[in-house]
Tab-separated table of C-alpha atoms in Angstrom:
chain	number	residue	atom	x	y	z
C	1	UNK	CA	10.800	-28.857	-4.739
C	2	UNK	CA	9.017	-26.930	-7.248
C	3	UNK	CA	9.201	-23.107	-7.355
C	4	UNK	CA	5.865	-20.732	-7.104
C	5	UNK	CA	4.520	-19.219	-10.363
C	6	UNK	CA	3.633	-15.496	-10.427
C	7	UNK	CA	2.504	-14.101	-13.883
C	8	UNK	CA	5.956	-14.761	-15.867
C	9	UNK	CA	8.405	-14.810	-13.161
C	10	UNK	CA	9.026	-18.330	-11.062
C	11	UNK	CA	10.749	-18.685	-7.845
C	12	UNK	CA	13.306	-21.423	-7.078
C	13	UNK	CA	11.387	-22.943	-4.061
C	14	UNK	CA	8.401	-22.780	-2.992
C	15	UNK	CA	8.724	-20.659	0.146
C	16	UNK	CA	7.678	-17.365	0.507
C	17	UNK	CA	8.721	-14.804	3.660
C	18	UNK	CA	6.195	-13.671	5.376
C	19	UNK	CA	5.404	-9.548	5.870
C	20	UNK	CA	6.569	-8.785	9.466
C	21	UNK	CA	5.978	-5.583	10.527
C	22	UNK	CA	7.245	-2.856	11.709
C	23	UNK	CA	9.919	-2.882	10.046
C	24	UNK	CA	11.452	-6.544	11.018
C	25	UNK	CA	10.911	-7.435	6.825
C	26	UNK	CA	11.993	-4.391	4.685
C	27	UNK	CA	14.401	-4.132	2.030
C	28	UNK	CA	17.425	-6.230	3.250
C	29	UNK	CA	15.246	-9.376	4.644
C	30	UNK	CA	13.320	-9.518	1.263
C	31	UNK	CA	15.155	-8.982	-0.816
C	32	UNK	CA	18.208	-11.867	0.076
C	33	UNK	CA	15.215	-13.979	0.452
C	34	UNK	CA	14.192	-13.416	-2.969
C	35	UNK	CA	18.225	-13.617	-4.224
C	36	UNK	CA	18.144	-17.469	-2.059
C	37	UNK	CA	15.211	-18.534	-4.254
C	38	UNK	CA	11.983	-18.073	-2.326
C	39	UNK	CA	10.082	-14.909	-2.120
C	40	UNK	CA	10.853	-11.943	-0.008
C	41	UNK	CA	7.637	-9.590	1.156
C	42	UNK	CA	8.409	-6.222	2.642
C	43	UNK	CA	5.997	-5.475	5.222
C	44	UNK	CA	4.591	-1.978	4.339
C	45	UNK	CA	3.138	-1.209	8.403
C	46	UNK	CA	4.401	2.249	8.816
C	47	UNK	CA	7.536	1.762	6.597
C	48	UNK	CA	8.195	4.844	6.783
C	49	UNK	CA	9.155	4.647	10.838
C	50	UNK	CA	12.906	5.865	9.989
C	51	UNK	CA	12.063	8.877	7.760
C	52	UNK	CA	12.930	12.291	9.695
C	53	UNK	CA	9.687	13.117	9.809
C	54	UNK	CA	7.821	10.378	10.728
C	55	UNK	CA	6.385	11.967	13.861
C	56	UNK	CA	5.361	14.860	11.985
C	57	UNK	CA	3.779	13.404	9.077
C	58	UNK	CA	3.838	9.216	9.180
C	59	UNK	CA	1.455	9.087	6.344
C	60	UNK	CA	3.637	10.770	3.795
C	61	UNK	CA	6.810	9.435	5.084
C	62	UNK	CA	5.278	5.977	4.546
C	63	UNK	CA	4.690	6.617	1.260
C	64	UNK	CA	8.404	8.263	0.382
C	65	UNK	CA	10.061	4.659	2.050
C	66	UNK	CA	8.132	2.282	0.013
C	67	UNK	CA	9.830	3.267	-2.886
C	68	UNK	CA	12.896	3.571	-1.377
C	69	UNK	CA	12.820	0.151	0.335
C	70	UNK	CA	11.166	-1.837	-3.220
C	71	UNK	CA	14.481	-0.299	-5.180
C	72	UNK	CA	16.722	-0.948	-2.423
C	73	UNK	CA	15.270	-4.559	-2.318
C	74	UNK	CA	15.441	-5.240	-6.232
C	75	UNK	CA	19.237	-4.106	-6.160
C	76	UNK	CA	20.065	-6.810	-4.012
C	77	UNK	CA	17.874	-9.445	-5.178
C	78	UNK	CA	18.104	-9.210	-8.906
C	79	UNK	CA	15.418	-7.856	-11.524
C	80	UNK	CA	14.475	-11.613	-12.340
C	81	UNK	CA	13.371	-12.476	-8.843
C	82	UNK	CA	9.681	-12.198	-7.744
C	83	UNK	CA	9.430	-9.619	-5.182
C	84	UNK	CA	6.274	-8.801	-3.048
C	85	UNK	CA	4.530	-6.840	-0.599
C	86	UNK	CA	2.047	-7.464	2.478
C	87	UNK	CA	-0.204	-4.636	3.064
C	88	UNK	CA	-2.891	-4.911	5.873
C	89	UNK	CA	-6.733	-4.321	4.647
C	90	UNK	CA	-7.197	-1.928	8.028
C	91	UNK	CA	-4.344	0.225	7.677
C	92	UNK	CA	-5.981	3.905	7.082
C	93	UNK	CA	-4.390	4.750	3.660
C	94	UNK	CA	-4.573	1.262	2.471
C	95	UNK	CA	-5.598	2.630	-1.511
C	96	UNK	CA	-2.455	5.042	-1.350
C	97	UNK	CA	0.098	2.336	-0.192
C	98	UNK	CA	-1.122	-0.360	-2.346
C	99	UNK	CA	-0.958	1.839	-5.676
C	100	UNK	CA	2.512	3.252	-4.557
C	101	UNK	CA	3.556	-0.317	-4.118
C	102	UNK	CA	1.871	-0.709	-7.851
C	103	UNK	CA	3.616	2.463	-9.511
C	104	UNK	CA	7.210	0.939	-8.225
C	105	UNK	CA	6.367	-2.140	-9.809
C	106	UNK	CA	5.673	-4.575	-6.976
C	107	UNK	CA	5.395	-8.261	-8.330
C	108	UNK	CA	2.650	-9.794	-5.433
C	109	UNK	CA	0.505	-8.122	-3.364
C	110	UNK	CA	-0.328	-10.379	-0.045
C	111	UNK	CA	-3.131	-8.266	1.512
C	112	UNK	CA	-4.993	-9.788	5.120
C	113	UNK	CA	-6.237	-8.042	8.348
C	114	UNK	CA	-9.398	-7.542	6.550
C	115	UNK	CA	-11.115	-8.557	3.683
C	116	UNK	CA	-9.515	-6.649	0.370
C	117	UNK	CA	-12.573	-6.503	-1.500
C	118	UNK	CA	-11.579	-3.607	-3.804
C	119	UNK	CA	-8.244	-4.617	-4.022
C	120	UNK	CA	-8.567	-5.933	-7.949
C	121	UNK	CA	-9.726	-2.110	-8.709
C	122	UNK	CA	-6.167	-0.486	-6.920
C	123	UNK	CA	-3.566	-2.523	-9.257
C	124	UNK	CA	-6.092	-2.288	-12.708
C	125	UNK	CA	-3.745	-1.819	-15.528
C	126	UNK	CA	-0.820	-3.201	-13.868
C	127	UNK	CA	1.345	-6.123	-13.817
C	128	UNK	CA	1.120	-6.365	-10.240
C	129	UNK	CA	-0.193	-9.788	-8.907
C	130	UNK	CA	-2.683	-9.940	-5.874
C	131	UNK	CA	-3.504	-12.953	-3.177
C	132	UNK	CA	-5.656	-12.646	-0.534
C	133	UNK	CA	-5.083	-13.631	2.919
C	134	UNK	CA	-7.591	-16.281	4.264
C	135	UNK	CA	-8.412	-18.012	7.383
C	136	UNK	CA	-10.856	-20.624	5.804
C	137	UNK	CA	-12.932	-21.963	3.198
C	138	UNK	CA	-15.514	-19.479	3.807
C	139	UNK	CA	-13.470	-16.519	3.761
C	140	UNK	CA	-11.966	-18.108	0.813
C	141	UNK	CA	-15.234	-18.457	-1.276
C	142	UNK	CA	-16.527	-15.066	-0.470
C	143	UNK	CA	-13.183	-13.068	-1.793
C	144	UNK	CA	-13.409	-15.289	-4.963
C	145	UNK	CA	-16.600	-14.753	-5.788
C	146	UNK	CA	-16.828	-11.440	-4.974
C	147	UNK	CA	-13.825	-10.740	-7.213
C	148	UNK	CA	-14.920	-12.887	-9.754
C	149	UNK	CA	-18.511	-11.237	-9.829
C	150	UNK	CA	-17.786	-7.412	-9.389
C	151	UNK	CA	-14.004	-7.272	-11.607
C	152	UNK	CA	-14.295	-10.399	-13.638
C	153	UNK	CA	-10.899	-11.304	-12.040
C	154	UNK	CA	-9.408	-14.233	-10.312
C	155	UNK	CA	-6.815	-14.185	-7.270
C	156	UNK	CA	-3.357	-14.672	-8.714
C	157	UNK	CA	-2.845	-16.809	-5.196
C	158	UNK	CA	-4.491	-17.773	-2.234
C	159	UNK	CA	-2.442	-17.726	1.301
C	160	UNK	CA	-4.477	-19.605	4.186
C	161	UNK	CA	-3.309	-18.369	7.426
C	162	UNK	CA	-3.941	-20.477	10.072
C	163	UNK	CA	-3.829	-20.452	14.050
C	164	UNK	CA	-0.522	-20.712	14.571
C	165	UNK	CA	0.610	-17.742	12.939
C	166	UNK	CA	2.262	-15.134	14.224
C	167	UNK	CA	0.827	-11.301	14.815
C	168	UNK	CA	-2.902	-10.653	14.115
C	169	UNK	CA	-4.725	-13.838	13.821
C	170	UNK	CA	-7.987	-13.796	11.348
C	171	UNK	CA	-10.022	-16.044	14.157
C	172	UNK	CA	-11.960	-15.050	16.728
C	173	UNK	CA	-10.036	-15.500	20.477
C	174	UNK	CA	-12.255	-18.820	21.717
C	175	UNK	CA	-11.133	-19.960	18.383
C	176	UNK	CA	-7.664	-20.205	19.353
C	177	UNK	CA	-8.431	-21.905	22.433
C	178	UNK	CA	-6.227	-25.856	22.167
C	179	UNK	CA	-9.198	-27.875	21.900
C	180	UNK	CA	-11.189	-25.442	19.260
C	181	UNK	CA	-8.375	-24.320	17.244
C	182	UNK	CA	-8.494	-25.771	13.636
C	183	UNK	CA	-5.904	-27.573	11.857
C	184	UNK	CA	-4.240	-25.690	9.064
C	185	UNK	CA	-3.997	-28.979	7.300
C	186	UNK	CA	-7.899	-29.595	7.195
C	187	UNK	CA	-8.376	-25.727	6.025
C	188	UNK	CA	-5.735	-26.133	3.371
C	189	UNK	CA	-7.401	-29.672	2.557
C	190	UNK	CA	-10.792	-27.909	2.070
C	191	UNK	CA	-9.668	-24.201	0.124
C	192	UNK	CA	-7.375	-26.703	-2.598
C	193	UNK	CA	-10.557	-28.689	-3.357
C	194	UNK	CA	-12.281	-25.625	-4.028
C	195	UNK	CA	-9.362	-23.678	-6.047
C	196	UNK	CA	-9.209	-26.865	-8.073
C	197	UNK	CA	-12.578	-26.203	-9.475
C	198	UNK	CA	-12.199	-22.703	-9.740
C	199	UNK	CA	-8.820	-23.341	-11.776
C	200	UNK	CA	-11.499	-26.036	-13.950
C	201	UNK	CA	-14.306	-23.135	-14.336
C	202	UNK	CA	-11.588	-20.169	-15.092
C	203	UNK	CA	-8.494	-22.465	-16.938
C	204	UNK	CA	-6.630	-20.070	-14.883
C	205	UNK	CA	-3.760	-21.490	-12.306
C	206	UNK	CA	-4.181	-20.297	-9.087
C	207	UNK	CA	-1.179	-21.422	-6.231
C	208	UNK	CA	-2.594	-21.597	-2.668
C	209	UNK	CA	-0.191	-21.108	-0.271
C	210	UNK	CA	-0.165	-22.775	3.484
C	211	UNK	CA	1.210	-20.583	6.635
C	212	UNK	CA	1.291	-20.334	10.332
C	213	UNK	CA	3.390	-22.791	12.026
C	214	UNK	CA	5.344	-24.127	9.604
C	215	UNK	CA	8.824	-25.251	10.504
C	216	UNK	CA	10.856	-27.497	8.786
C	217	UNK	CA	11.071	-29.311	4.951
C	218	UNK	CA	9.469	-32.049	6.122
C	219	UNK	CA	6.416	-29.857	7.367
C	220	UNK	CA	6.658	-27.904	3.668
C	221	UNK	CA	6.510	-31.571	2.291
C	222	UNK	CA	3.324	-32.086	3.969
C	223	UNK	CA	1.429	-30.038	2.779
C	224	UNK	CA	3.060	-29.693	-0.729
C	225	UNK	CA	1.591	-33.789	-0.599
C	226	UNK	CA	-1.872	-31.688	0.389
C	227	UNK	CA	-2.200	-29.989	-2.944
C	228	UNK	CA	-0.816	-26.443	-1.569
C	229	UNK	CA	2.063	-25.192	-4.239
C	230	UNK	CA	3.987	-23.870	-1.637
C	231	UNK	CA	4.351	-22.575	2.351
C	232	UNK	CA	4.693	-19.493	3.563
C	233	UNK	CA	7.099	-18.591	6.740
C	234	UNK	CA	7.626	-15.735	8.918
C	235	UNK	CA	9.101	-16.651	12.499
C	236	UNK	CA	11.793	-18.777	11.015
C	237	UNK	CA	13.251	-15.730	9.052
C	238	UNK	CA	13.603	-13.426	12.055
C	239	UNK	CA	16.544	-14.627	13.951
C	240	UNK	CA	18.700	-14.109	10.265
C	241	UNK	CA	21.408	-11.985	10.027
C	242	UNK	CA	19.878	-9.968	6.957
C	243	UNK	CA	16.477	-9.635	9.246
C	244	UNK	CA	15.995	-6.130	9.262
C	245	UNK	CA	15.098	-6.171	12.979
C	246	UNK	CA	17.376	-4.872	16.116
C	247	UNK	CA	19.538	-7.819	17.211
C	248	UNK	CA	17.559	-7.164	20.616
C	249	UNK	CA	14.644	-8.648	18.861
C	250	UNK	CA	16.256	-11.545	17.465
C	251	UNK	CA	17.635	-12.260	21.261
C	252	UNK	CA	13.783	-12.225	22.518
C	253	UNK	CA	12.921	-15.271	19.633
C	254	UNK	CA	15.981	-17.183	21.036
C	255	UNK	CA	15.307	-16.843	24.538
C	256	UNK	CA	11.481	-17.196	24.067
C	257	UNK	CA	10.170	-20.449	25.934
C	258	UNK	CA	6.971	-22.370	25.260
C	259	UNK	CA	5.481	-20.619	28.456
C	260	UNK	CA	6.453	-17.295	27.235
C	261	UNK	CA	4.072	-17.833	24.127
C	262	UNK	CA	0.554	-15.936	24.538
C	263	UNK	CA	-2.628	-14.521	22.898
C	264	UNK	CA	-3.093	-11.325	23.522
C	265	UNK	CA	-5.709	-8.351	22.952
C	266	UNK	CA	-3.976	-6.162	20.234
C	267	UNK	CA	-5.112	-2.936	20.640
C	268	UNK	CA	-6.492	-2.745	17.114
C	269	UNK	CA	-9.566	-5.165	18.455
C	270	UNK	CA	-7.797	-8.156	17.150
C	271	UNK	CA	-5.993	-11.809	18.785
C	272	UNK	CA	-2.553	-11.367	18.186
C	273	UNK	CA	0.397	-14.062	19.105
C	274	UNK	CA	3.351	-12.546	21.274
C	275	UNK	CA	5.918	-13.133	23.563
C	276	UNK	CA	4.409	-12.437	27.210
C	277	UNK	CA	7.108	-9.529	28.018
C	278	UNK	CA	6.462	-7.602	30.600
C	279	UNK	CA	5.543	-4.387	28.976
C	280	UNK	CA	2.144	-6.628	27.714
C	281	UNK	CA	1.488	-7.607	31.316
C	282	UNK	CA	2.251	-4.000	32.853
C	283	UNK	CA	-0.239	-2.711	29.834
C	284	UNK	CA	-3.047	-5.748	31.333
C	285	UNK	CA	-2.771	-4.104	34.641
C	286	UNK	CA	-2.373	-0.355	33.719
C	287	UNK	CA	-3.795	1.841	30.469
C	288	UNK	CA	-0.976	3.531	29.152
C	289	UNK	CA	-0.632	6.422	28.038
C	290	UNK	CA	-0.964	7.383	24.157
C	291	UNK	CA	0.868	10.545	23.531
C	292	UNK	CA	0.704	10.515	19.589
C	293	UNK	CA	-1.468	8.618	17.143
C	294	UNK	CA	0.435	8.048	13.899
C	295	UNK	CA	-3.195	7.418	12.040
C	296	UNK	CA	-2.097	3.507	11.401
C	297	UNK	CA	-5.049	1.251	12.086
C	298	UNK	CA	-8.830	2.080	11.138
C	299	UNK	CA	-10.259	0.424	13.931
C	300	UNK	CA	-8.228	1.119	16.404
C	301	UNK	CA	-9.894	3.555	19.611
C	302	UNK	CA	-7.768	6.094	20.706
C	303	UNK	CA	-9.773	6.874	23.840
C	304	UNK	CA	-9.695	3.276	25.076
C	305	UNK	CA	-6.226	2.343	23.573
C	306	UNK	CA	-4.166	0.471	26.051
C	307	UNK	CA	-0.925	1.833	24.645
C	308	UNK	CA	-0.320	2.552	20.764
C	309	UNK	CA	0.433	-0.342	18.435
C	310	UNK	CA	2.585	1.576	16.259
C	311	UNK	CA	5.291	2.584	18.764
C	312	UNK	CA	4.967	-0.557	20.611
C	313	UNK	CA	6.099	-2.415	17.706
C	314	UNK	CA	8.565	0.394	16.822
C	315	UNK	CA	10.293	0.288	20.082
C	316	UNK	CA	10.649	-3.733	19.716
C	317	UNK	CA	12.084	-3.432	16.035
C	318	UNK	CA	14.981	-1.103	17.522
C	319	UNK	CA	15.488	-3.312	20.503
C	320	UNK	CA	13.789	-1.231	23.504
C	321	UNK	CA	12.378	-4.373	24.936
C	322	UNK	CA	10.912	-2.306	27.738
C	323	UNK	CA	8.785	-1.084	25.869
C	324	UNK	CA	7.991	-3.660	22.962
C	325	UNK	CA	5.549	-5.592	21.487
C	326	UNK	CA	7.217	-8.477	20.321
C	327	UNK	CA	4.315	-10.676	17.563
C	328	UNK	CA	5.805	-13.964	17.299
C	329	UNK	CA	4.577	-17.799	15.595
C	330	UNK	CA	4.039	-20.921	17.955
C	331	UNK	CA	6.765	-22.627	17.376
C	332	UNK	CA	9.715	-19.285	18.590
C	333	UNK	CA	10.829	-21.218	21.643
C	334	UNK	CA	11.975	-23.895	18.582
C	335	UNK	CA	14.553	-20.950	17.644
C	336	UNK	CA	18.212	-21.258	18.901
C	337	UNK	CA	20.374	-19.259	16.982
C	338	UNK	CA	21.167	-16.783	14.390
C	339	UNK	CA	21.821	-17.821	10.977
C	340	UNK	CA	22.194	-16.613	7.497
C	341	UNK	CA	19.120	-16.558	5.151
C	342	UNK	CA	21.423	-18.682	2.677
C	343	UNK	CA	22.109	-21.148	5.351
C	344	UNK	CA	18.015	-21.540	6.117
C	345	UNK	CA	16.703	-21.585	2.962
C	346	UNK	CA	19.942	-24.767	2.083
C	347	UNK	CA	18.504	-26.310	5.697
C	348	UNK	CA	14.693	-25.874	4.271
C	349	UNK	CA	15.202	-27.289	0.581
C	350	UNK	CA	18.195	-29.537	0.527
């Protein structure tokens, strides 16, 4: 297996982690995943959750911890390695986290929930490499050309997302339904044709990379053999000993069963895949109630809020499962213990 190129760095395999947030990717997930040869992403959804004053102030305490969290992550995984970050399009200080992820030197940029369409303009003068989250061809086309036309400047990578991802989903809800839902490998199929003559038109090498429901090497294999230069996994990583997550979480992933595997209504007005706990099914019958807003999400609605995304997600990445929002791929109830990240990424390669 051939690694991923990103500007003059390459990583051993072609495998990248996927951003999980809050807080179940940050310094020590990433960065042992970038040490083990693939590329680790530190998920920058309020990163800041452990700073003291958080509460008080989440915006600037998000900004402090990223550059905590990118030096914390290069120490372990080595200068050489390529390091990234996955910043969501609708978080509300989107321009201020990607350019403090920029001024600490991030390598890649992975940037969905949302189209980034100024993106190119936040990391101008930097080294910093960016790739767009898609969900298909179309979605691919517009972000190239619109990046092409308005900053003369081609994706560094392309990462499809399909419908068997894990958190937000970039498809509408009758999308997802099991006779509607498109394949991943017929979306990958159709974006490589199209990179191919966008690589032709701008002699410029652009890796597209293939996630949601990827679990093994033979399904990396497949769709390496479908042009993509590499895969990129998120569920797979969480039930790791260096996942930064509560080892509460990690229990939910290995007790998850297919049944317990549902899209839901995320609050921010998108699909989201999670385990059915019963906080999500006490929230279906019951509003919560929202005591703080932590300004995270643009389009989420206070007012009509079922509970708040932010310390839902919080409470599950400290392991109050009471109280948790637990995002998840399709393929958790395939998880069945903990392991090392050293130990996957040998299972995933060799």
């Amino acid at each position: 297996m051939k690694g991923i190129k990103i500007g003059n760095k390459q990583s051993q395999y072609p495998i990248i982690q996927g951003g999980m947030g809050v807080g179940v990717s940050l310094h020590n997930l990433a960065g042992t995943v970038s040490k083990e040869g693939g590329i680790g992403i530190i998920s920058m959804a309020d990163i800041g959750y452990q700073e003291p004053d958080f509460n008080k102030n989440p915006i600037q305490a998000n900004l402090r911890a990223i550059e905590k969290e990118i030096k914390m992550a290069r120490e372990i995984a080595g200068k050489e390695k390529i390091l990234g970050a996955n910043i969501m399009v609708a978080l509300n200080n989107y321009k201020e986290i990607v350019k403090e992820c920029v001024k600490n030197k991030i390598d890649l940029i992975i940037s969905g929930a949302g189209i980034p369409k100024e993106l190119p303009e936040y990391i101008k003068g930097s080294t910093t490499k960016i790739a767009p989250i898609v969900s298909s061809l179309r979605c691919c086309q517009l972000i190239v050309k619109h990046w092409m036309k308005k900053y003369n400047y081609v994706p560094d990578m392309i990462v499809i997302e399909g419908p068997e991802a894990g958190g937000h989903l970039g498809f509408k809800a009758e999308e997802l339904e099991q006779d509607k839902k498109p394949k991943l490998e017929q979306i990958t199929k159709e974006v490589v044709e199209y990179i191919r003559e966008v690589e032709k038109e701008t002699k410029k090498e652009l890796p597209v990379i293939a996630a949601g429901g990827i679990w093994d090497k033979q399904d990396i294999q497949k769709f390496l053999k479908l042009g993509a230069a590499g895969v990129q996994m998120a569920t797979r990583f969480v039930p790791t000993y260096e996942c930064d997550a509560s080892e509460e979480f990690k229990k939910a992933y290995i007790d998850a069963k297919p049944e317990d595997i549902k899209i839901i209504h995320s609050p921010v007005g998108m699909p989201g895949r999670a385990i059915y706990n019963g906080f999500i099914k006490q929230t279906e019958k019951e509003k919560g109630k929202v005591e703080k807003c932590y300004q995270c999400i643009r389009t989420c609605k206070v007012a009509d809020t079922p509970y708040c995304i932010t310390r839902a997600l919080i409470n599950a990445v400290k392991g109050d499962m009471e109280k948790a929002l637990i995002f998840c791929g399709s393929n958790v109830s395939r998880v069945k213990k903990i392991v090392s990240v050293h130990e996957l990424m040998q299972e995933l390669t060799n």
